[in-house]
Amino acid sequence: MNILTLILSYLIGSISFALIIGKVFYKKDIRHFGSGNLGATNTYRVLGIKAGVIVAILDILKGTIACFLPLLLSSAVNPIICGLLAIVGHIFPIFARFKGGKAVATAAGVFLFLAPWGVLVGFIVFVLTLIFTKYVSLSSMLASLALFCYSLLFEDKLIIGITFLICIAIIILHRQNIKRIFNGTENRIVERY
């Protein structure tokens, strides 16, 4: 049962809702448009706000559901491991040739289970940064940093370590965005319906 829990955690993370929704409802493979990423931001840019929001919600749920698997399957696996496997699955999905998204929403779903108040802090930082800069990438990075800072104050050492690793991973995954921000070529969010 423990092995099944681990496998399912990765497989749940590997479900690329951006790819599914794009192909089924819009007849588009979003890997061939925009940034090519299988995440909520590229879905929003390519397919519109409705599709983007739906993908974001489903990607968040992936992380949360994975963390609940040990309870649902009565296994002894730590929910943190399940959450991390879901994040890995989102970044390297077996169902999409191991090329996925940047896992911001899936990570949020994991920490919604592990540190919900920290997610609220991160969400507030995300929204405020997005309002003032219109950069989703910068908003995502600062939100992950805010979650880490929250964990330093209110969580145990294990959560602190995990939030630190996730923060670093998200920054690394956004390294090209960082270059474009400094070059002034990063895409800003615009209204799209």
Coordinates of C-alpha atoms in Angstrom, one line a residue:
M1 CA 0.0 0.0 0.0
N2 CA 2.9 2.3 0.7
I3 CA 4.3 1.8 -2.8
L4 CA 0.9 2.3 -4.3
T5 CA 0.6 5.6 -2.4
L6 CA 4.0 6.8 -3.7
I7 CA 3.2 5.8 -7.3
L8 CA -0.3 7.4 -7.2
S9 CA 1.1 10.6 -5.8
Y10 CA 3.5 11.0 -8.8
L11 CA 0.8 10.0 -11.3
I12 CA -1.7 12.5 -9.8
G13 CA 0.9 15.2 -10.2
S14 CA 1.6 14.0 -13.8
I15 CA -2.0 14.7 -14.9
S16 CA -1.6 17.8 -17.1
F17 CA -4.9 19.6 -16.9
A18 CA -3.6 22.3 -19.1
L19 CA -3.0 19.8 -21.9
I20 CA -6.3 18.0 -21.3
I21 CA -8.5 21.1 -21.3
G22 CA -6.7 22.6 -24.2
K23 CA -7.1 19.5 -26.4
V24 CA -10.6 18.5 -25.3
F25 CA -12.4 21.9 -25.1
Y26 CA -10.3 24.2 -27.3
K27 CA -8.7 21.7 -29.8
K28 CA -5.3 23.2 -29.0
D29 CA -2.1 21.7 -27.7
I30 CA -0.8 24.6 -25.6
R31 CA 2.7 23.2 -25.7
H32 CA 2.8 24.7 -29.2
F33 CA 1.7 28.2 -28.0
G34 CA 3.0 30.9 -25.7
S35 CA 5.7 29.7 -23.4
G36 CA 4.9 26.0 -24.1
N37 CA 4.5 25.3 -20.4
L38 CA 1.7 23.1 -19.1
G39 CA 0.6 25.4 -16.4
A40 CA -2.2 27.8 -15.5
T41 CA -0.3 31.0 -16.7
N42 CA 0.3 29.7 -20.2
T43 CA -3.3 28.3 -20.3
Y44 CA -4.6 31.8 -19.4
R45 CA -2.5 33.4 -22.1
V46 CA -3.4 30.9 -24.8
L47 CA -7.0 29.9 -24.0
G48 CA -8.3 32.7 -21.8
I49 CA -9.1 33.5 -18.2
K50 CA -11.8 30.8 -17.7
A51 CA -9.5 28.0 -18.8
G52 CA -6.6 29.5 -16.8
V53 CA -8.6 29.6 -13.6
I54 CA -9.9 26.1 -14.0
V55 CA -6.4 24.7 -14.6
A56 CA -5.1 26.6 -11.6
I57 CA -7.7 25.2 -9.4
L58 CA -7.2 21.6 -10.7
D59 CA -3.4 21.9 -10.3
I60 CA -3.9 23.1 -6.7
L61 CA -6.1 20.1 -6.0
K62 CA -3.5 17.7 -7.3
G63 CA -1.1 18.7 -4.6
T64 CA -3.8 18.6 -1.8
I65 CA -5.2 15.3 -2.9
A66 CA -1.8 13.7 -3.1
C67 CA -1.2 14.8 0.5
F68 CA -4.4 13.1 1.6
L69 CA -3.5 9.8 -0.1
P70 CA -1.9 8.2 3.0
L71 CA -5.1 8.9 5.0
L72 CA -7.3 7.6 2.2
L73 CA -5.3 4.5 1.5
S74 CA -4.3 3.8 5.2
S75 CA -0.6 3.8 4.3
A76 CA 2.3 4.9 6.5
V77 CA 3.8 7.3 3.9
N78 CA 4.4 10.8 5.1
P79 CA 2.1 13.3 3.4
I80 CA 5.0 15.6 2.7
I81 CA 6.6 12.9 0.5
C82 CA 3.3 12.5 -1.4
G83 CA 3.2 16.2 -1.9
L84 CA 6.7 16.4 -3.2
L85 CA 6.1 13.5 -5.6
A86 CA 3.0 15.4 -7.0
I87 CA 5.2 18.5 -7.5
V88 CA 7.8 16.4 -9.3
G89 CA 5.0 14.8 -11.4
H90 CA 3.7 18.2 -12.4
I91 CA 7.2 19.4 -13.5
F92 CA 8.1 16.0 -15.1
P93 CA 4.8 14.4 -16.1
I94 CA 5.0 10.9 -17.5
F95 CA 1.8 11.6 -19.5
A96 CA 3.4 14.5 -21.3
R97 CA 6.9 13.4 -22.2
F98 CA 8.3 14.7 -18.8
K99 CA 7.8 18.3 -19.9
G100 CA 5.3 20.0 -17.6
G101 CA 4.8 23.3 -15.8
K102 CA 6.6 25.1 -13.0
A103 CA 4.5 23.7 -10.2
V104 CA 3.5 26.9 -8.4
A105 CA -0.2 25.9 -8.2
T106 CA 0.6 22.3 -7.3
A107 CA 3.0 23.4 -4.6
A108 CA 0.3 25.8 -3.3
G109 CA -2.0 22.8 -3.1
V110 CA 0.6 20.8 -1.1
F111 CA 1.1 23.6 1.4
L112 CA -2.7 24.2 1.6
F113 CA -2.6 20.8 3.4
L114 CA 0.7 21.4 5.3
A115 CA 0.6 25.1 6.2
P116 CA -2.7 26.7 5.1
W117 CA -2.1 30.0 6.8
G118 CA 1.3 30.2 5.0
V119 CA -0.5 29.7 1.7
L120 CA -2.9 32.6 2.6
V121 CA 0.2 34.8 3.2
G122 CA 1.7 33.7 -0.1
F123 CA -1.6 34.3 -1.9
I124 CA -1.8 37.9 -0.6
V125 CA 1.8 38.6 -1.7
F126 CA 1.0 37.0 -5.1
V127 CA -2.1 39.2 -5.7
L128 CA -0.4 42.4 -4.5
T129 CA 2.7 41.8 -6.6
L130 CA 0.5 41.0 -9.6
I131 CA -1.5 44.1 -9.2
F132 CA 1.5 46.4 -9.0
T133 CA 3.8 44.7 -11.5
K134 CA 1.6 42.5 -13.8
Y135 CA 4.3 39.9 -13.7
V136 CA 3.0 36.4 -12.9
S137 CA 6.5 35.0 -12.7
L138 CA 7.7 37.6 -10.1
S139 CA 4.4 37.2 -8.2
S140 CA 5.0 33.4 -8.0
M141 CA 8.6 33.8 -6.8
L142 CA 7.7 36.3 -4.2
A143 CA 4.7 34.2 -3.0
S144 CA 7.0 31.2 -2.5
L145 CA 9.5 33.4 -0.6
A146 CA 6.7 34.8 1.6
L147 CA 5.6 31.2 2.4
F148 CA 9.2 30.4 3.4
C149 CA 9.4 33.5 5.6
Y150 CA 6.1 32.5 7.2
S151 CA 7.4 29.0 7.9
L152 CA 10.5 30.5 9.6
L153 CA 8.2 32.2 12.1
F154 CA 5.4 29.7 12.6
E155 CA 6.3 26.2 11.4
D156 CA 8.7 23.4 12.5
K157 CA 12.1 22.7 11.0
L158 CA 10.8 20.1 8.5
I159 CA 8.3 22.5 7.0
I160 CA 10.9 25.2 7.0
G161 CA 13.3 23.0 5.0
I162 CA 10.6 21.9 2.6
T163 CA 9.4 25.5 1.9
F164 CA 13.0 26.6 1.4
L165 CA 13.6 23.8 -1.2
I166 CA 10.4 24.6 -3.0
C167 CA 11.2 28.3 -3.0
I168 CA 14.6 27.6 -4.5
A169 CA 13.1 25.2 -7.1
I170 CA 10.5 27.8 -8.2
I171 CA 13.2 30.5 -8.6
I172 CA 15.4 28.1 -10.6
L173 CA 12.4 27.1 -12.8
H174 CA 11.8 30.9 -13.4
R175 CA 15.4 31.7 -14.2
Q176 CA 14.6 32.6 -17.8
N177 CA 11.7 34.8 -16.6
I178 CA 14.2 36.6 -14.2
K179 CA 16.5 37.4 -17.2
R180 CA 13.5 38.7 -19.2
I181 CA 12.4 40.9 -16.2
F182 CA 15.9 42.5 -16.0
N183 CA 15.9 42.9 -19.8
G184 CA 12.4 44.4 -19.9
T185 CA 11.1 41.7 -22.2
E186 CA 9.0 39.6 -19.7
N187 CA 5.4 39.3 -20.6
R188 CA 3.0 41.2 -18.4
I189 CA -0.5 39.8 -17.6
V190 CA -3.2 41.4 -19.7
E191 CA -6.9 41.0 -19.7
R192 CA -7.9 38.1 -21.9
Y193 CA -11.4 36.6 -22.2

